[in-house]
Coordinates of C-alpha atoms and ligand atoms in Angstrom, one line a residue:
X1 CA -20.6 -57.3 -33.6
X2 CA -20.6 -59.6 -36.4
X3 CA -22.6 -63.4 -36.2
X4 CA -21.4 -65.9 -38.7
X5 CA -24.1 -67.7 -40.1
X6 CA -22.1 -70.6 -41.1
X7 CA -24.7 -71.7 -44.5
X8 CA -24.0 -71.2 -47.8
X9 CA -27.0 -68.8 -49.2
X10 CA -27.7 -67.5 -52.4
X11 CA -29.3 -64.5 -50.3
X12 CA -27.1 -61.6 -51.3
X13 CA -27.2 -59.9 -47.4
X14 CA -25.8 -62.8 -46.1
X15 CA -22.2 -61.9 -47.8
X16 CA -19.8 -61.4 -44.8
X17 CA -16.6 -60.3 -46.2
X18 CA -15.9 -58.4 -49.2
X19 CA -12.0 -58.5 -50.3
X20 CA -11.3 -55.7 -53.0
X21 CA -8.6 -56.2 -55.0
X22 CA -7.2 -53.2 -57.5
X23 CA -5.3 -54.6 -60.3
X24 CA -2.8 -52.5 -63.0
X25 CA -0.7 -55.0 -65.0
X26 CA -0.8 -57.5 -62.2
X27 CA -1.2 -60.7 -65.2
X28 CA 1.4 -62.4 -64.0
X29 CA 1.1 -62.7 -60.2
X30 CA -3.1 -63.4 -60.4
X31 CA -3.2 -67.5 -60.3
X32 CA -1.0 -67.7 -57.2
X33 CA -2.5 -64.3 -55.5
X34 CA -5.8 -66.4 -55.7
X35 CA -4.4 -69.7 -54.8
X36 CA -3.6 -68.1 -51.4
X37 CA -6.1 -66.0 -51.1
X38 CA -9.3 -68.7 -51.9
X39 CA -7.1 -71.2 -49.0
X40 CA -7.1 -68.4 -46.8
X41 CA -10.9 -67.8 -47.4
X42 CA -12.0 -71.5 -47.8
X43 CA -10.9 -71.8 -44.0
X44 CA -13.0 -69.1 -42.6
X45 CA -15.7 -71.3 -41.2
X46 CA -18.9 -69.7 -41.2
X47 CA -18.1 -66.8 -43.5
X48 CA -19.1 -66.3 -46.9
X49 CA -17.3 -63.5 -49.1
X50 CA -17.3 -62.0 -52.6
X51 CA -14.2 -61.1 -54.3
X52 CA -13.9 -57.8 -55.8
X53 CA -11.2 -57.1 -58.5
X54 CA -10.8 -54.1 -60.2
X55 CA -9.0 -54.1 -63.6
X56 CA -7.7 -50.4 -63.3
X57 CA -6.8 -50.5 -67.5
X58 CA -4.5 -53.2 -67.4
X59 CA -2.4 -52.8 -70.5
X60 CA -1.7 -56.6 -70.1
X61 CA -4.1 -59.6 -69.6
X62 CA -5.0 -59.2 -66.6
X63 CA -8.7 -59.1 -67.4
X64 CA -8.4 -62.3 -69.5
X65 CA -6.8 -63.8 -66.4
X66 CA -9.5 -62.4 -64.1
X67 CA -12.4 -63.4 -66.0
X68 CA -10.7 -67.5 -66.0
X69 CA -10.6 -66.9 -62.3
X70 CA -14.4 -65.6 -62.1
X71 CA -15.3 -68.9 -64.4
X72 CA -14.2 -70.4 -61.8
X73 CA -15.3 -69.3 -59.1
X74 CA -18.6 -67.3 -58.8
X75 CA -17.3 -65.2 -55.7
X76 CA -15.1 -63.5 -57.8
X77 CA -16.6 -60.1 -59.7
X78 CA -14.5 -58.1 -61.9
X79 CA -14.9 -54.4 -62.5
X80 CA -13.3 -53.3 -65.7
X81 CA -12.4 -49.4 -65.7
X82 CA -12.5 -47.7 -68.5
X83 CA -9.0 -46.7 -68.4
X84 CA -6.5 -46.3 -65.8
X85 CA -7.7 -44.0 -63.3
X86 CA -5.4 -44.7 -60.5
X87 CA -4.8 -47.3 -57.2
X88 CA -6.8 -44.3 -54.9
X89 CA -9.9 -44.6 -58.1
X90 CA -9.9 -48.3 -58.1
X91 CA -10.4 -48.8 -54.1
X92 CA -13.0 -46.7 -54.8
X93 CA -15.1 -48.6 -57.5
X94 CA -14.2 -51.6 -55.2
X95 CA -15.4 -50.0 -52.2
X96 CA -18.7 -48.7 -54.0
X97 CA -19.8 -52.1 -54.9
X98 CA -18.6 -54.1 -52.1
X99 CA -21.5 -55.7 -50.6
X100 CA -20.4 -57.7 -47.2
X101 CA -20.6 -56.6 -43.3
X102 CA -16.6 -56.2 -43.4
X103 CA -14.4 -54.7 -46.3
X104 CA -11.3 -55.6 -47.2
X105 CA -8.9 -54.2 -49.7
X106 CA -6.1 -56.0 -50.9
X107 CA -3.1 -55.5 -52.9
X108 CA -3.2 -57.9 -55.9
X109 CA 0.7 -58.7 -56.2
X110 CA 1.0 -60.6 -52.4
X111 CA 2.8 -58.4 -50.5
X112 CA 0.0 -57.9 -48.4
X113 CA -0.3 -61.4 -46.8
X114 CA -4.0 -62.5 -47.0
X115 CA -3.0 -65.1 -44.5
X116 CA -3.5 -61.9 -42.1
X117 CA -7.5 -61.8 -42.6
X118 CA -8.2 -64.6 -39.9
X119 CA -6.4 -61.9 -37.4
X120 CA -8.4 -59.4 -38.8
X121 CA -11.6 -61.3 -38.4
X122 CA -10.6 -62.1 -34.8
X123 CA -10.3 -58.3 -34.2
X124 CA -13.4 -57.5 -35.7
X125 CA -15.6 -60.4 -33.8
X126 CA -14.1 -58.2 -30.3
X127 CA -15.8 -55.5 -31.3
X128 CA -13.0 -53.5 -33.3
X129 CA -14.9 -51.1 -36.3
X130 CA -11.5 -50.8 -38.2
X131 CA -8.7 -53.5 -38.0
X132 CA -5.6 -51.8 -39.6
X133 CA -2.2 -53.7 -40.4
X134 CA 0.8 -52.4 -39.4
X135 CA 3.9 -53.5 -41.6
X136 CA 6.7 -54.3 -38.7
X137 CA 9.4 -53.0 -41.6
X138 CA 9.9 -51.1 -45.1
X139 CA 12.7 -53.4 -45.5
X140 CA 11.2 -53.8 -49.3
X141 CA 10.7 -50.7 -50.2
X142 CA 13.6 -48.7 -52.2
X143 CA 15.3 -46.0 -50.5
X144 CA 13.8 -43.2 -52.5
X145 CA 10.2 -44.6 -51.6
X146 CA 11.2 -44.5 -48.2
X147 CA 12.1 -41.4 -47.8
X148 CA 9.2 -39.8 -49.8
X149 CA 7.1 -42.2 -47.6
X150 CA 8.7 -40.9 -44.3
X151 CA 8.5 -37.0 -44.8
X152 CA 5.1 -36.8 -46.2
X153 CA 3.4 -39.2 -43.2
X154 CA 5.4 -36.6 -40.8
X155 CA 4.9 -33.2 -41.9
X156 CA 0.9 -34.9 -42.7
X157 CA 0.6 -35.9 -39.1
X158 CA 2.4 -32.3 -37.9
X159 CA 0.0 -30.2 -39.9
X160 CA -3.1 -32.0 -40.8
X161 CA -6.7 -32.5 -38.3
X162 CA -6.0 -36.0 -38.0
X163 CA -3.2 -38.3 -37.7
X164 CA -2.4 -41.3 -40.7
X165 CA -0.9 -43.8 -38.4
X166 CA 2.3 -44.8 -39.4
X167 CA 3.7 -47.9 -41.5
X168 CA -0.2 -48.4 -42.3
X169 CA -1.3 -48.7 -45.7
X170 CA -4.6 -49.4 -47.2
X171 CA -4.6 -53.2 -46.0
X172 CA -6.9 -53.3 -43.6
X173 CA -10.5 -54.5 -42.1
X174 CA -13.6 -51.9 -42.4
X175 CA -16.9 -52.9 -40.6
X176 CA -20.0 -51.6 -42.8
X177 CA -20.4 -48.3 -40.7
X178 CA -16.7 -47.2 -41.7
X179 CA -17.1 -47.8 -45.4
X180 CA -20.7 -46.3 -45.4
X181 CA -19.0 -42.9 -43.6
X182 CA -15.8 -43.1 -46.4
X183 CA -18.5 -43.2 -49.1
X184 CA -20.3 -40.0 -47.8
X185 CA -17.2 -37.9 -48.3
X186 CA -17.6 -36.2 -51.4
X187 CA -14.4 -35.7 -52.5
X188 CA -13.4 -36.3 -56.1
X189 CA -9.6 -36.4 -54.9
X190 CA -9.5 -39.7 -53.2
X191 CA -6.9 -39.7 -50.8
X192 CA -8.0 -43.2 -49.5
X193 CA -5.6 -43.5 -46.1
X194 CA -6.6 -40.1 -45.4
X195 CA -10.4 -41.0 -45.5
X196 CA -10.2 -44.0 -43.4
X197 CA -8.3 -42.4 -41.0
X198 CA -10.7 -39.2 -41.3
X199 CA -13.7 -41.3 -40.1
X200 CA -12.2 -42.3 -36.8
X201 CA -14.1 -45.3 -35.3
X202 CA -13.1 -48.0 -32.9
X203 CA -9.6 -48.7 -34.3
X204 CA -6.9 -51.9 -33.4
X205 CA -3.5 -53.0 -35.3
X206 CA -2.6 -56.3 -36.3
X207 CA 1.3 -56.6 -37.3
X208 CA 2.8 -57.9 -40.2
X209 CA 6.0 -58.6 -42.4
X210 CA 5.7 -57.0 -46.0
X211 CA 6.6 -59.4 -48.4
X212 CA 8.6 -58.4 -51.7
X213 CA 6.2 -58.1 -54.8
X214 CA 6.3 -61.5 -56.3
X215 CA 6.0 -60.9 -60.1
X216 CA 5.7 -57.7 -61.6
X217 CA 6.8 -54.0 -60.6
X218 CA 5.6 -51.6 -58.7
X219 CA 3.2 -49.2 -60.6
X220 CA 4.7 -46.2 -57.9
X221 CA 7.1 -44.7 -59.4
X222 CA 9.0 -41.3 -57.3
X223 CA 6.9 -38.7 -59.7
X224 CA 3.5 -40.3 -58.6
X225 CA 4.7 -41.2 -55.2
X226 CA 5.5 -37.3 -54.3
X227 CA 2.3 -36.7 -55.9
X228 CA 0.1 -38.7 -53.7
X229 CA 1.7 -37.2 -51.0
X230 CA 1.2 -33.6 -52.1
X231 CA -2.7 -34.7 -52.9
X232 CA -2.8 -36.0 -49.1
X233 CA -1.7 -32.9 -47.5
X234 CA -3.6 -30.1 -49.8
X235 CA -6.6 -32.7 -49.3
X236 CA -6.6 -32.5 -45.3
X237 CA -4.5 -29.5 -44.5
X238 CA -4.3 -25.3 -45.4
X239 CA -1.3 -25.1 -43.2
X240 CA 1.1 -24.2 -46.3
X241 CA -1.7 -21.3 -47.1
X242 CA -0.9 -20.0 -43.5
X243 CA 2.9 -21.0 -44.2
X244 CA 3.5 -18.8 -46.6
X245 CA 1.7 -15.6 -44.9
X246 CA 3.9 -16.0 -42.0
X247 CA 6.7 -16.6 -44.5
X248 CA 5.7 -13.0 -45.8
X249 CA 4.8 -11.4 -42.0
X250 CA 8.5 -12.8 -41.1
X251 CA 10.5 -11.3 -44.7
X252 CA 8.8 -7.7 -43.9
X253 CA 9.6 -7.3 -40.6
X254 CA 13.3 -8.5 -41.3
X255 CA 13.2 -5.6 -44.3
X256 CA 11.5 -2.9 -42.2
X257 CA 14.4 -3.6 -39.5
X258 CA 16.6 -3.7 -42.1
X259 CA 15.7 -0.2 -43.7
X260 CA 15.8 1.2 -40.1
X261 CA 19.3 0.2 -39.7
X262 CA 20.2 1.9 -42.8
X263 CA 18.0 5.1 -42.1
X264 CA 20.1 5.1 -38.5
X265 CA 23.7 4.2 -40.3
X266 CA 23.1 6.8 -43.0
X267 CA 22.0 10.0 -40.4
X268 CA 25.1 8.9 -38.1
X269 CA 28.3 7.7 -40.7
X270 CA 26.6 9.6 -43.7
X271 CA 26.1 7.9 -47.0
X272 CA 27.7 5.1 -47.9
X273 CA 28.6 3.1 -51.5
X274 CA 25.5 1.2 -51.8
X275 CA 26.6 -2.1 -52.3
X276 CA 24.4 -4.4 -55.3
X277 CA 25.5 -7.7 -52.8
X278 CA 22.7 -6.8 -50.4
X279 CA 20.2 -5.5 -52.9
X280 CA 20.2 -8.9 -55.3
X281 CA 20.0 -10.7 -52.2
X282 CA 16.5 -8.7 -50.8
X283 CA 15.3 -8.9 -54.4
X284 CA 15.3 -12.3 -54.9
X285 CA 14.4 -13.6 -51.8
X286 CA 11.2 -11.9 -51.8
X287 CA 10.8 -12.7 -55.6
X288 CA 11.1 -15.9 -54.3
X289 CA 9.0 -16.1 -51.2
X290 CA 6.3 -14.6 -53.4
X291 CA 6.9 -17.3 -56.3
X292 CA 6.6 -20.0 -53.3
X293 CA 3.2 -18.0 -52.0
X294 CA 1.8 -18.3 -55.3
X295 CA 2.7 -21.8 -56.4
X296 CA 1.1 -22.6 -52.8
X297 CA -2.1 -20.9 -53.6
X298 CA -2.4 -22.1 -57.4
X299 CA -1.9 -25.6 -55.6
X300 CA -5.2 -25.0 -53.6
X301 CA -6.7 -23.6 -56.4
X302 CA -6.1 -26.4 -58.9
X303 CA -7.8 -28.5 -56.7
X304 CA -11.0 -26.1 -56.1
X305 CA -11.0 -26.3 -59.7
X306 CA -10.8 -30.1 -60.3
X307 CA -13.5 -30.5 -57.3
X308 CA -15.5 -28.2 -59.0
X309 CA -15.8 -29.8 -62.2
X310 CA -18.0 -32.8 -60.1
X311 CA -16.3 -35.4 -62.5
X312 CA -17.1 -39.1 -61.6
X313 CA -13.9 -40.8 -59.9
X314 CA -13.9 -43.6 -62.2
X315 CA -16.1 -45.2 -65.1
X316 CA -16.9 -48.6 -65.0
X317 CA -16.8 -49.9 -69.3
X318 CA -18.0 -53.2 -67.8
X319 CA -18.4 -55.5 -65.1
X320 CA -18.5 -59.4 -65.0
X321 CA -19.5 -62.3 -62.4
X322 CA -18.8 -65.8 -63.3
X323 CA -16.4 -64.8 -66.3
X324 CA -19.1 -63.1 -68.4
X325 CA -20.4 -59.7 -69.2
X326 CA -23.3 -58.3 -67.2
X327 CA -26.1 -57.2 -68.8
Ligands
UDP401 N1 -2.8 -50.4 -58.7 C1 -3.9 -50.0 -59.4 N2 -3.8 -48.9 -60.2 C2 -2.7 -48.2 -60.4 C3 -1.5 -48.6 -59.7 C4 -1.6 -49.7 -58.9 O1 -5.0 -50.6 -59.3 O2 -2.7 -47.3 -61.2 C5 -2.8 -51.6 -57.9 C6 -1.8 -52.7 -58.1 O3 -2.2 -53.6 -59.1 C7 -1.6 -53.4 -56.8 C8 -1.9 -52.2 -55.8 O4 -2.6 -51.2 -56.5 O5 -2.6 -54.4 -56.6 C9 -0.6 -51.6 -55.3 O6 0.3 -51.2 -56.3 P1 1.8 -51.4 -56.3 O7 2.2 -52.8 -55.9 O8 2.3 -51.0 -57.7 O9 2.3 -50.3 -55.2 P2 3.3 -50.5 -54.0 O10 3.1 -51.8 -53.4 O11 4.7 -50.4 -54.7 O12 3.0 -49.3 -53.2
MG402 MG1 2.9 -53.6 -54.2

């Protein structure tokens, strides 16, 4: 359980909060996003915290903006990607440098209230190892989003080893041990909401009302939505691979009945006109359970491959602290 120390300290191991904050295009929302954020953090008595955003190759000026913030105020670091890898990559740099006792990512365009954190923190001080925040609604989210959303967290949570509990994103507090078990996963594919809930730990929910983005647009669009959610299954689930052999047990039983029928017909009525109807049909359905088989299996095996390659998850061109380059 966490003690707040209460004193400033330029002693590095005294940070007790770590907020990480992935930005894509996010230029125009950044000076109130902070304003809220630094009023929510400036009230914590007795905490101190480090601020790390993550310019996932902003094709805007969000740096620019970032690195005015970061003059600033020295709590604020900024990790510049090399280009953009991705929302699941950028948690990732953020999570890998993220010094503090308790880690917090944050979405950069204010939907997720940062308000929340003192709940959070309450949570945490009562012993909880991961403090997750449960949107009360998806009253924001378009329809289509929605329903991708919906049917990929149920057939996940049907067929996967453990459950992604609903209407929970990534907002949420991460004690040390957590974030230290996320990092030893060695996954390339970074399924982050899978990973947390992988871990397990001492879990508790804190509710909250999604707020609409306030500048900017999403960076989800349906393509990449559906294929998070095909990354999240294939990454914690080989159901479909036992899918589709039952698929195949199931279509040659149904043809071996189906030829016994015929044998029986054709020894009791004699030969009949074979008819083409019933052929096509038996054709392509297997041609197409087959297809689905082998689409499911070059899914799997993309990924083998991709894992395989041991690529880093993301390259870091450049990080800053106060506004200027590290060395
Ligand atoms: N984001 C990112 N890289 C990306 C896409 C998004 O770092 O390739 C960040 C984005 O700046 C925001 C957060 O991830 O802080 C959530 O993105 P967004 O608001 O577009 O997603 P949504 O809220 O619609 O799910
Ligand atoms: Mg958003």
């Amino acid at each position: 359980m966490p003690a707040a120390t209460g004193l400033y300290n330029s002693d590095l191991s005294l940070i007790k909060l770590s907020i990480i904050v992935p930005c894509f295009n996010e230029a125009d929302g950044l000076n109130a996003f902070f304003t809220r954020l630094e009023l929510t953090l400036d009230n914590l008595q007795g905490y101190r915290y480090e601020i790390i955003c993550i310019d996932d190759g902003s094709r805007d000026n969000t740096l620019e903006i970032l690195c005015l913030h970061a003059a600033r105020n020295h709590h604020i670091e900024i990790l510049e990607l090399s280009r953009n890898f991705g929302k699941e990559a950028a948690l990732t740099a953020g999570i890998d440098a993220a010094r503090g006792e308790a880690i917090i990512p944050l979405d950069a365009d204010l939907q997720h209230p940062p308000e929340l954190i003192h709940d959070m923190i309450k949570e945490w001080e009562n012993g909880s190892d991961v403090v997750l925040a449960r949107r009360r609604s998806r009253k924001t989210d378009r329809l289509t989003k929605r329903l991708i959303t919906q049917f990929f967290y149920q057939l996940h949570n049907q067929i996967s080893e453990c459950e992604i509990p609903e209407n929970v994103g990534d907002f949420r507090l991460m004690d040390r041990r957590v974030v230290d078990a996320v990092k030893c996963l060695p996954e390339r594919k970074r399924f982050m909401k899978g990973l947390f809930a992988w871990v397990g730990f001492r879990q508790s929910i804190v509710e909250f009302d999604i707020e609409p983005r306030k500048s900017g647009k999403s960076s989800f669009s349906t393509r990449r939505l559906w294929a998070l959610g095909l990354d999240g299954i294939a990454s914690f689930s080989t159901v479909p691979l036992t899918v589709s052999t039952y698929a195949g047990l199931i279509v040659a039983l149904l043809s071996l009945v189906y030829g016994s029928w015929i044998i029986i017909k054709t020894l009791a009525f004699g030969a009949d006109v074979p008819g083409y109807a019933s052929l096509l049909t038996a054709v392509l359905f297997l041609g197409g359970i087959q297809i689905l088989g082998i689409g499911i299996l070059g899914g799997y095996i993309g990924r083998i491959y991709n894992e395989s390659k041991q690529r880093p998850v993301y390259i870091i061109r450049q990080r800053y602290s106060r506004g200027v380059e590290n060395s």
